[in-house]
Coordinates of C-alpha atoms in Angstrom, one line a residue:
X1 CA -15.4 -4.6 -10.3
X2 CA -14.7 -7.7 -11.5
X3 CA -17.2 -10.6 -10.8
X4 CA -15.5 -12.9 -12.6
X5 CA -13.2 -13.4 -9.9
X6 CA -14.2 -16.2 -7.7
X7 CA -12.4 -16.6 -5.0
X8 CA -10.5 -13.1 -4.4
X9 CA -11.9 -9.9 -3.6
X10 CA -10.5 -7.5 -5.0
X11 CA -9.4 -4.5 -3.1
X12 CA -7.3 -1.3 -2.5
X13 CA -5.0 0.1 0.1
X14 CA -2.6 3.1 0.4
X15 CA 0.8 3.9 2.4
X16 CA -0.3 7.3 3.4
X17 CA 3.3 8.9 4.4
X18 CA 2.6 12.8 6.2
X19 CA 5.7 15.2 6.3
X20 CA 6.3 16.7 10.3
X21 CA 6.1 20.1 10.4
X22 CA 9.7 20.4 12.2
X23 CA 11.9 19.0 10.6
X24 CA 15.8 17.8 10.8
X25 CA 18.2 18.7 7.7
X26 CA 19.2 15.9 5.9
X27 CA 22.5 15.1 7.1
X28 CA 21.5 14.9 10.4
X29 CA 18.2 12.1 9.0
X30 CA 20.7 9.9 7.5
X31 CA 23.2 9.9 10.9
X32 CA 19.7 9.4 12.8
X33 CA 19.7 5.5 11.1
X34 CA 22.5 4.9 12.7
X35 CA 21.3 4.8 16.2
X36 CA 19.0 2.3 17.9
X37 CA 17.0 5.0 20.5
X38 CA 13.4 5.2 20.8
X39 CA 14.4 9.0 20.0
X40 CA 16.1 8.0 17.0
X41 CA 13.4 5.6 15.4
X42 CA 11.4 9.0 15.4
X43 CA 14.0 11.4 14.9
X44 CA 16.0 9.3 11.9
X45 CA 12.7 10.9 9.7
X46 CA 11.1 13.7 8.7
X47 CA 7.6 12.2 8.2
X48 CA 5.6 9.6 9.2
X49 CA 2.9 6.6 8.5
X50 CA -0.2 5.7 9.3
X51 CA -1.4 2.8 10.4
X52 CA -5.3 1.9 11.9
X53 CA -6.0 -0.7 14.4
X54 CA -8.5 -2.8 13.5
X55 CA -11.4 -3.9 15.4
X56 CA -10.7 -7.1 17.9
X57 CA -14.1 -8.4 16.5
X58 CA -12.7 -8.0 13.0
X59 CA -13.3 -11.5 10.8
X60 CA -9.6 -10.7 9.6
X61 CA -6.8 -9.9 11.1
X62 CA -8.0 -8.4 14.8
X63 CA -6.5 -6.0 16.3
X64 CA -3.7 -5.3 13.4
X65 CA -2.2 -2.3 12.4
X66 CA -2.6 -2.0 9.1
X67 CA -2.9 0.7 6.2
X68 CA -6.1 2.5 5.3
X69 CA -8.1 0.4 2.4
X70 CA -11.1 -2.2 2.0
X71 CA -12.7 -3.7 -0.5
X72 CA -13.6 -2.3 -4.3
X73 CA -17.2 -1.3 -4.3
X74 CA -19.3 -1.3 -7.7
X75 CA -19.6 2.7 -7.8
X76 CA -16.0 2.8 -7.9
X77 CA -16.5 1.9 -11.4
X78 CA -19.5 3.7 -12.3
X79 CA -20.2 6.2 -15.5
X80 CA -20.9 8.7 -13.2
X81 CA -17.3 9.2 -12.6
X82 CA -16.5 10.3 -16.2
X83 CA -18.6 13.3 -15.9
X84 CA -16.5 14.6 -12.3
X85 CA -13.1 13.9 -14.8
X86 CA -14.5 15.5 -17.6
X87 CA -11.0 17.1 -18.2
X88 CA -8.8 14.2 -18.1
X89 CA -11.1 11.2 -19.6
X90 CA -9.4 11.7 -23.1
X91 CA -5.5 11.6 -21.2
X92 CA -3.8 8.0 -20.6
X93 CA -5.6 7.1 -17.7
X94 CA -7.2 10.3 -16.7
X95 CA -3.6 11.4 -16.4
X96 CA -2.3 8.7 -14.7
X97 CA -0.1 7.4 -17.5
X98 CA 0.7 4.3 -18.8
X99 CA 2.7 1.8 -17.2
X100 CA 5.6 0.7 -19.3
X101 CA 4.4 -3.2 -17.9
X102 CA 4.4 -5.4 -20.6
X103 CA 0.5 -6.5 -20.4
X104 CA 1.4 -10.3 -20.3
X105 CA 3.2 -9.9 -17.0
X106 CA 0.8 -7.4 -16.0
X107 CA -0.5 -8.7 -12.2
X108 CA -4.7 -9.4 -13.4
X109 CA -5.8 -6.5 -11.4
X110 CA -4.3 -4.1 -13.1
X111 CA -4.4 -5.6 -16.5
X112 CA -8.3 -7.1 -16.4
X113 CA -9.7 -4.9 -19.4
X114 CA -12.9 -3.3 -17.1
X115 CA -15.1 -2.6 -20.8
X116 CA -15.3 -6.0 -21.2
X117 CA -16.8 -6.4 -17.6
X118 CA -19.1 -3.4 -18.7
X119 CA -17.4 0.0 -16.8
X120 CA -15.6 2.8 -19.0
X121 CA -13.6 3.7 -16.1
X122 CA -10.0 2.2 -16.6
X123 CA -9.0 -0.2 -13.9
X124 CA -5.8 2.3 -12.7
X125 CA -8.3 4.9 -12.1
X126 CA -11.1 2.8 -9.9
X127 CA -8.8 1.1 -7.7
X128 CA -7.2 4.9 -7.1
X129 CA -10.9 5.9 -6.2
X130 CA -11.1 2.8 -3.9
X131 CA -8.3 3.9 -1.9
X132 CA -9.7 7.3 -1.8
X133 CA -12.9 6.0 -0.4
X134 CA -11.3 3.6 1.9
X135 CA -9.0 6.0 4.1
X136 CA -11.7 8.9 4.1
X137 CA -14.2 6.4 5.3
X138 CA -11.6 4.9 7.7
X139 CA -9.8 7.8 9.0
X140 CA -11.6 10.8 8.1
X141 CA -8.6 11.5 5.7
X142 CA -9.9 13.1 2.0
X143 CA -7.3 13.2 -0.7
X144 CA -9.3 15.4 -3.0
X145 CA -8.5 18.5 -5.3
X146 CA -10.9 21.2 -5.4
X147 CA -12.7 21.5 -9.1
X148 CA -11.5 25.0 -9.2
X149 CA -8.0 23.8 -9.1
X150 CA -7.8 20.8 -11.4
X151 CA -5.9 22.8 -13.8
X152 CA -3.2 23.0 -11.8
X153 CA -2.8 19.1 -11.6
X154 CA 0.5 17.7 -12.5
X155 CA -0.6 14.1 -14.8
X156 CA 2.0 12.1 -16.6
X157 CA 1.8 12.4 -19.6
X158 CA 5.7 11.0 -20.3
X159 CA 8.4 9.4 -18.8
X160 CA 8.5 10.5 -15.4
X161 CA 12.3 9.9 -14.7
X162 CA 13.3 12.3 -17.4
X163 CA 11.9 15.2 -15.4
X164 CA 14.2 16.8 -13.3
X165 CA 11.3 18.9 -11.9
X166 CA 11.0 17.9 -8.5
X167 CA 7.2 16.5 -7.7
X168 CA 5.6 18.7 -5.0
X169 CA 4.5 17.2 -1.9
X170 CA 0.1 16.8 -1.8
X171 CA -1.5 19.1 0.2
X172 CA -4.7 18.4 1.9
X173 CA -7.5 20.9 0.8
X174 CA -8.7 22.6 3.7
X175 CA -11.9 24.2 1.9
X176 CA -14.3 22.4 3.8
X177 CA -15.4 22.4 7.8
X178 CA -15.6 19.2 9.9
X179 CA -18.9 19.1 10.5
X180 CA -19.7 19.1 6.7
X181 CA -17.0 15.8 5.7
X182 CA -18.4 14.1 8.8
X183 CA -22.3 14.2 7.9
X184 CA -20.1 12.9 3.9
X185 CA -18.2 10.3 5.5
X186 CA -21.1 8.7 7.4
X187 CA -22.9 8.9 4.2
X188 CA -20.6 7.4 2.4
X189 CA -19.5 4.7 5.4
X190 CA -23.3 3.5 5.0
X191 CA -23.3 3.8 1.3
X192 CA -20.1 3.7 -1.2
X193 CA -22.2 5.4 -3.8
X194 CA -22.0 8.5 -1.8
X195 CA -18.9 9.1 -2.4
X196 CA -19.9 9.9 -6.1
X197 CA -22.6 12.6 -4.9
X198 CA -20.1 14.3 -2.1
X199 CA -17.8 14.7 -4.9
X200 CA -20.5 16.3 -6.8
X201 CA -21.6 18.4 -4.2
X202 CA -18.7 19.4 -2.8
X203 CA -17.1 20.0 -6.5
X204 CA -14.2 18.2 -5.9
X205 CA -12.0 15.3 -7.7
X206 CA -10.5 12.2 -6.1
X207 CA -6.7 12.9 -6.3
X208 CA -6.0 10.1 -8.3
X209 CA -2.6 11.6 -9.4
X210 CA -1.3 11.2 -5.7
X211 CA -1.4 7.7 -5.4
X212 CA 1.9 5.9 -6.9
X213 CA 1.3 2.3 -7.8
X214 CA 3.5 0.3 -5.2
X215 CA 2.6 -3.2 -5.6
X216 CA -0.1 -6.0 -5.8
X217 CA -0.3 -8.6 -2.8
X218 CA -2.7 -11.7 -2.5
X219 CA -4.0 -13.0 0.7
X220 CA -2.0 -16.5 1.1
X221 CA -4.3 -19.8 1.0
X222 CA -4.8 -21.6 3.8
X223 CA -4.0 -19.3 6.5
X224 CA -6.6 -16.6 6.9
X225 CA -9.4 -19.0 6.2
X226 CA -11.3 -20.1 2.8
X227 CA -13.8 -16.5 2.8
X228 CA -10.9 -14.2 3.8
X229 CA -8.7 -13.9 0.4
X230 CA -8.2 -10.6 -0.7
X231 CA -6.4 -9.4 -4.3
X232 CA -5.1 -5.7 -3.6
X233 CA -3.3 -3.0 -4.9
X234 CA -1.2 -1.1 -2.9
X235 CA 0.0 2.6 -3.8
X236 CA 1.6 5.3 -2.4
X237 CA 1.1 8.9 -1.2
X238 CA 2.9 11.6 0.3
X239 CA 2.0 14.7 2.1
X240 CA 3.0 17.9 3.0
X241 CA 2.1 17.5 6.8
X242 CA 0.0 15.0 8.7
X243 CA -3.8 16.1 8.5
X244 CA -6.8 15.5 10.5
X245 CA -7.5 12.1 11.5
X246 CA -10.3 10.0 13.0
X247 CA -10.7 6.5 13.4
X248 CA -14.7 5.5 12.2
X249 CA -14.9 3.5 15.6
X250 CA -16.3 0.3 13.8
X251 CA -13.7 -1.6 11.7
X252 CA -11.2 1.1 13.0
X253 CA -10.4 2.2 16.8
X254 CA -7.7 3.3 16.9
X255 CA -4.9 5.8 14.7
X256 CA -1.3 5.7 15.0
X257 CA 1.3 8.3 12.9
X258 CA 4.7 6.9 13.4
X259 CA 8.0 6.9 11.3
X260 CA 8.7 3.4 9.6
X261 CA 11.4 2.5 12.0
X262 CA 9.3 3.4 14.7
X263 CA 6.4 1.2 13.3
X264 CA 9.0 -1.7 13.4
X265 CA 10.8 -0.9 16.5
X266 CA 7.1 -1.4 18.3
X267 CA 6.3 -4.7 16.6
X268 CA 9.4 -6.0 17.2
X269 CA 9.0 -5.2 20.9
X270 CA 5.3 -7.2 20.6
X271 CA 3.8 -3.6 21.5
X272 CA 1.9 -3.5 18.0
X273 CA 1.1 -6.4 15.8
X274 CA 1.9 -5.9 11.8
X275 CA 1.0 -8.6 8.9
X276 CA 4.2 -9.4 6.8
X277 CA 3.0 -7.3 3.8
X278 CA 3.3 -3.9 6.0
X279 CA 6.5 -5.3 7.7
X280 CA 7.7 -5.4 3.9
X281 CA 6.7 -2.6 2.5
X282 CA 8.1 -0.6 5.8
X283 CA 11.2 -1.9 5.3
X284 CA 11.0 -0.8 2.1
X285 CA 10.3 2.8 2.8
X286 CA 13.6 2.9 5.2
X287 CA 15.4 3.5 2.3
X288 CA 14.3 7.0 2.4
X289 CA 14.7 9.0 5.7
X290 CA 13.4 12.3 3.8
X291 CA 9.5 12.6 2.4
X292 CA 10.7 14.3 -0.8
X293 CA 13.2 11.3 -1.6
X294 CA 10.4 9.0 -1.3
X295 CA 8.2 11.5 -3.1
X296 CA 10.4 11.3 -6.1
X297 CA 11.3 7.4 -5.9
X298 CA 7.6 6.9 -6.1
X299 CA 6.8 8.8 -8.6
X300 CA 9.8 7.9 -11.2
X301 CA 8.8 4.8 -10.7
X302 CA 5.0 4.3 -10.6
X303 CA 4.9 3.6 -14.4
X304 CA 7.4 0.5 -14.0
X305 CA 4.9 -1.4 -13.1
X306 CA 4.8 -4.2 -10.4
X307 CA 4.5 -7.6 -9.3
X308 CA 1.8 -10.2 -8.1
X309 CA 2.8 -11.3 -4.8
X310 CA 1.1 -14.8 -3.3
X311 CA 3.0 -15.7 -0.7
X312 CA 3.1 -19.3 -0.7
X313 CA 3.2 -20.8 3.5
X314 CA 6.2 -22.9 4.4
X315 CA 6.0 -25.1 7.2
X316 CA 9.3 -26.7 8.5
X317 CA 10.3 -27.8 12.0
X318 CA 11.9 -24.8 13.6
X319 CA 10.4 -22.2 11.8
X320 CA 7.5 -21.4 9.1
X321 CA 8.2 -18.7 6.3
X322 CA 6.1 -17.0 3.0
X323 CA 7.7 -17.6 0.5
X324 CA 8.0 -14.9 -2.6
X325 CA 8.2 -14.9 -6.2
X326 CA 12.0 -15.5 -7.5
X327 CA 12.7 -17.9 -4.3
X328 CA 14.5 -21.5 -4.9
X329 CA 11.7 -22.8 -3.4
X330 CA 8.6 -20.9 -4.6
X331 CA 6.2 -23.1 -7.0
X332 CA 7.4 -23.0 -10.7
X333 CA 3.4 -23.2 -11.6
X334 CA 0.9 -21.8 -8.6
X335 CA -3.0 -22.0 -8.6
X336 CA -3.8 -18.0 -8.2
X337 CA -7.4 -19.6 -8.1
X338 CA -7.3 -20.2 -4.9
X339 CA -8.8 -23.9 -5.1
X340 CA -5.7 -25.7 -4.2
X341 CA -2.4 -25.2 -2.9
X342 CA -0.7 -22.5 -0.5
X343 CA 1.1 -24.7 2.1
X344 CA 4.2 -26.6 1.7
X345 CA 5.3 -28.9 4.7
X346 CA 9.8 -29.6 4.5
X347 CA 11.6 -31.5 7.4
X348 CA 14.4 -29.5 6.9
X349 CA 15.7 -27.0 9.7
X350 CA 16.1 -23.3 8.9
X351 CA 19.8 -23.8 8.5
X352 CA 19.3 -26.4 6.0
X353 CA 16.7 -24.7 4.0
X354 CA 19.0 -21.4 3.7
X355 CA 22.5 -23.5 2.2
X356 CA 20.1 -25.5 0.2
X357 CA 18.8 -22.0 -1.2
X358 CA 20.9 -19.8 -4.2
X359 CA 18.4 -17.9 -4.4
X360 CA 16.3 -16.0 -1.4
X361 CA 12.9 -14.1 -1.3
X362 CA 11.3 -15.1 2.0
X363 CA 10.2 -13.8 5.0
X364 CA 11.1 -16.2 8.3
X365 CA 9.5 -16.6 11.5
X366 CA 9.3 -18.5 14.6
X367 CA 6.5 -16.7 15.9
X368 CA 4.1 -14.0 15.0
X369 CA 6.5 -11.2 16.0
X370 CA 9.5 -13.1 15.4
X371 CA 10.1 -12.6 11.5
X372 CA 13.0 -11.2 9.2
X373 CA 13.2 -11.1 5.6
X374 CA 15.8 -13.3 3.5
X375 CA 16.8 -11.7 -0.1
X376 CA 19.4 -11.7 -2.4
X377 CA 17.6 -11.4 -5.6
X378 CA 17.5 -7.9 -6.8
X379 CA 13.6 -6.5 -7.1
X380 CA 12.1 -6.2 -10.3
X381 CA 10.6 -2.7 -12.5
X382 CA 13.1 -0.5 -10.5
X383 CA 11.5 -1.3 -7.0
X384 CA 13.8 -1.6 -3.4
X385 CA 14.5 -4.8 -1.2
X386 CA 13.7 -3.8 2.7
X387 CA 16.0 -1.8 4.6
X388 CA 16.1 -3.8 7.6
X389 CA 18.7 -4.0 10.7
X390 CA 19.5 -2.6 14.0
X391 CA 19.4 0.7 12.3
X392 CA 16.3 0.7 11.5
X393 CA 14.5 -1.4 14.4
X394 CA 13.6 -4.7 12.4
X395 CA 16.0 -8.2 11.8
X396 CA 16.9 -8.7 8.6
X397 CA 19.3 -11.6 6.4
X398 CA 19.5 -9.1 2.9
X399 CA 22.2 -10.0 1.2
X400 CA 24.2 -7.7 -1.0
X401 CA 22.6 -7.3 -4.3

């Protein structure tokens, strides 16, 4: 990992979408957005999320719903990995590919050369295995491939979006009992490095291949505290049905598998408390009522690359806001140390601030379950703006881009 980071901590999470096993054709998932019933936020898609509620003694964010991940752990990138992807070491990226990025607008995480911080193992594969870890040690969940069937693993080794070839769905490997990956995961919750000899032991690989990069967000300054800043890469995944899940009962309690309007439709009605980046990146996934769509979106465009995101805190006197990259009002030159910075204070009402404004990334509240996002710009490397609106259970001010 890299210690030469000295005020974020770098870390990992993953959207973890799970296909239902009835499901609706899809004519009759698109006329599902159009309604506003508790039957239609679950209804209007043919898969859902999953979210884990964290602990109320939690140091950050109590009692949130929030994706699986946690922080990188030093085995992550360890040698010993190269010996469990013997087949894919001499591949771009173990197979991952190469993102098209140009390095110098590469967000750090992704482009931080690991050699030089002393670990072969490429920074696109670690954070992968982080993930991994993360949501089997938080919800019992292993995306793993069997050793026996890595030949069968679909890598990119070219453009992605010049394959017509639809990308099958992951399914989850149902080779071992649940006795067995519970004695793993409580190995591995009270030692990361486990995670290296269950993978050994159990012949398996971490199915790197099945997370898509999504984006990169940075915890903002100032408003979960000095110790609490967190760098993390966010990918995505998509299953073929929902599999077994468990909450560990110590950072976690609590599981919820819900469609993204669903997710949204409860936090707006204060039943379930979200931090904007979920709220976001939901919004985001509305676009798609059907798994496979998403599937495909995710996968044509993992090798676009992505953004850093640090949302900067705006403080005015009817409402605050985070403000994103490509905003009027968003810091020509920000300090992604951390030292400094990370609040600004206006006097000017919401009203003011949005005709002052040509150009909009922000996401506006009044209170904690009061927000709605404000964009006009279009996204950059291929990537959607939220889906928002009574259709889809959240608020939203999206213009048309």
């Amino acid at each position: 990992m890299n210690t030469a980071l000295k005020h974020w901590r770098e870390a990992a999470t993953v959207i973890l979408a799970a296909g239902l096993r009835h499901t609706p054709c899809a004519d009759s998932l698109k006329a599902g957005l159009g309604k506003v019933t508790d039957v239609a936020h679950k209804s209007a898609f043919d898969y859902q999320v999953l979210l884990l509620k964290r602990s109320g003694r939690s140091g950050f964010m109590p009692n949130a719903y929030v994706f699986p991940g946690g922080l990188v752990d030093s085995s992550d990138f360890s040698c010993e990995w190269q010996e469990i992807f013997k087949a894919f070491t001499k591949a771009p990226n173990y197979g991952i590919g190469v993102v098209k990025q140009p390095p110098a607008t590469r967000p750090p995480i992704f482009a931080t050369d690991r050699s030089q911080l002393g670990s072969p193992i490429p920074g696109d594969v670690a954070f992968r295995i982080c993930a991994v870890r993360e949501t089997f040690e938080e919800s019992g969940v292993l995306l793993a491939v069997p050793k026996h069937e890595e030949s069968g693993i679909r890598v990119h080794t070219d453009d992605a979006s010049n394959s017509d070839t639809q990308p099958t769905l992951t399914r989850s490997s149902g080779l071992w009992n649940k006795d067995v990956l519970s004695k793993w995961r409580s190995l591995v919750i009270g030692n990361p490095a486990n995670f290296i000899k269950m993978c050994m032991e159990l012949q398996c690989l971490p199915n790197i291949w099945a997370l898509h990069e999504w984006g990169n967000w940075l915890t903002p300054i100032g408003v979960y505290g000095k110790q609490r800043r967190y760098d993390t890469a966010f990918y995505i995944c998509c299953l073929h049905e929902i599999p077994y899940t468990l909450q560990d009962e110590k950072e976690i309690v609590h599981f919820k598998w819900s469609t993204p309007s669903e997710v949204l439709h409860s936090y707006n009605s204060k039943e379930i408390w979200i931090a904007p980046p979920q709220y976001y990146d939901l919004g985001r996934m509305c676009h798609f009522p059907a798994l496979r769509d998403l599937h495909r979106f995710a996968w044509q465009r993992s090798l676009e690359g992505c953004e850093q995101w640090l949302p900067i805190y705006l403080v005015s006197p009817d409402c605050y806001a985070s403000l994103l990259p490509g905003d009027d009002l968003y810091p020509e030159k920000v300090d992604t140390s951390g030292k400094s910075g990370g609040v600004v204070k206006l006097e000017k009402s919401l009203e003011e601030l949005q005709q002052d404004s040509a150009n909009m990334h922000r996401i506006v509240g009044q209170d904690p379950y009061s927000i709605s996002i404000h964009m006009n710009i279009r996204p950059k490397y291929k990537h959607l703006p939220p889906l928002c609106g009574e259709d889809v259970g959240c608020t939203s001010k999206n213009s048309k881009l």
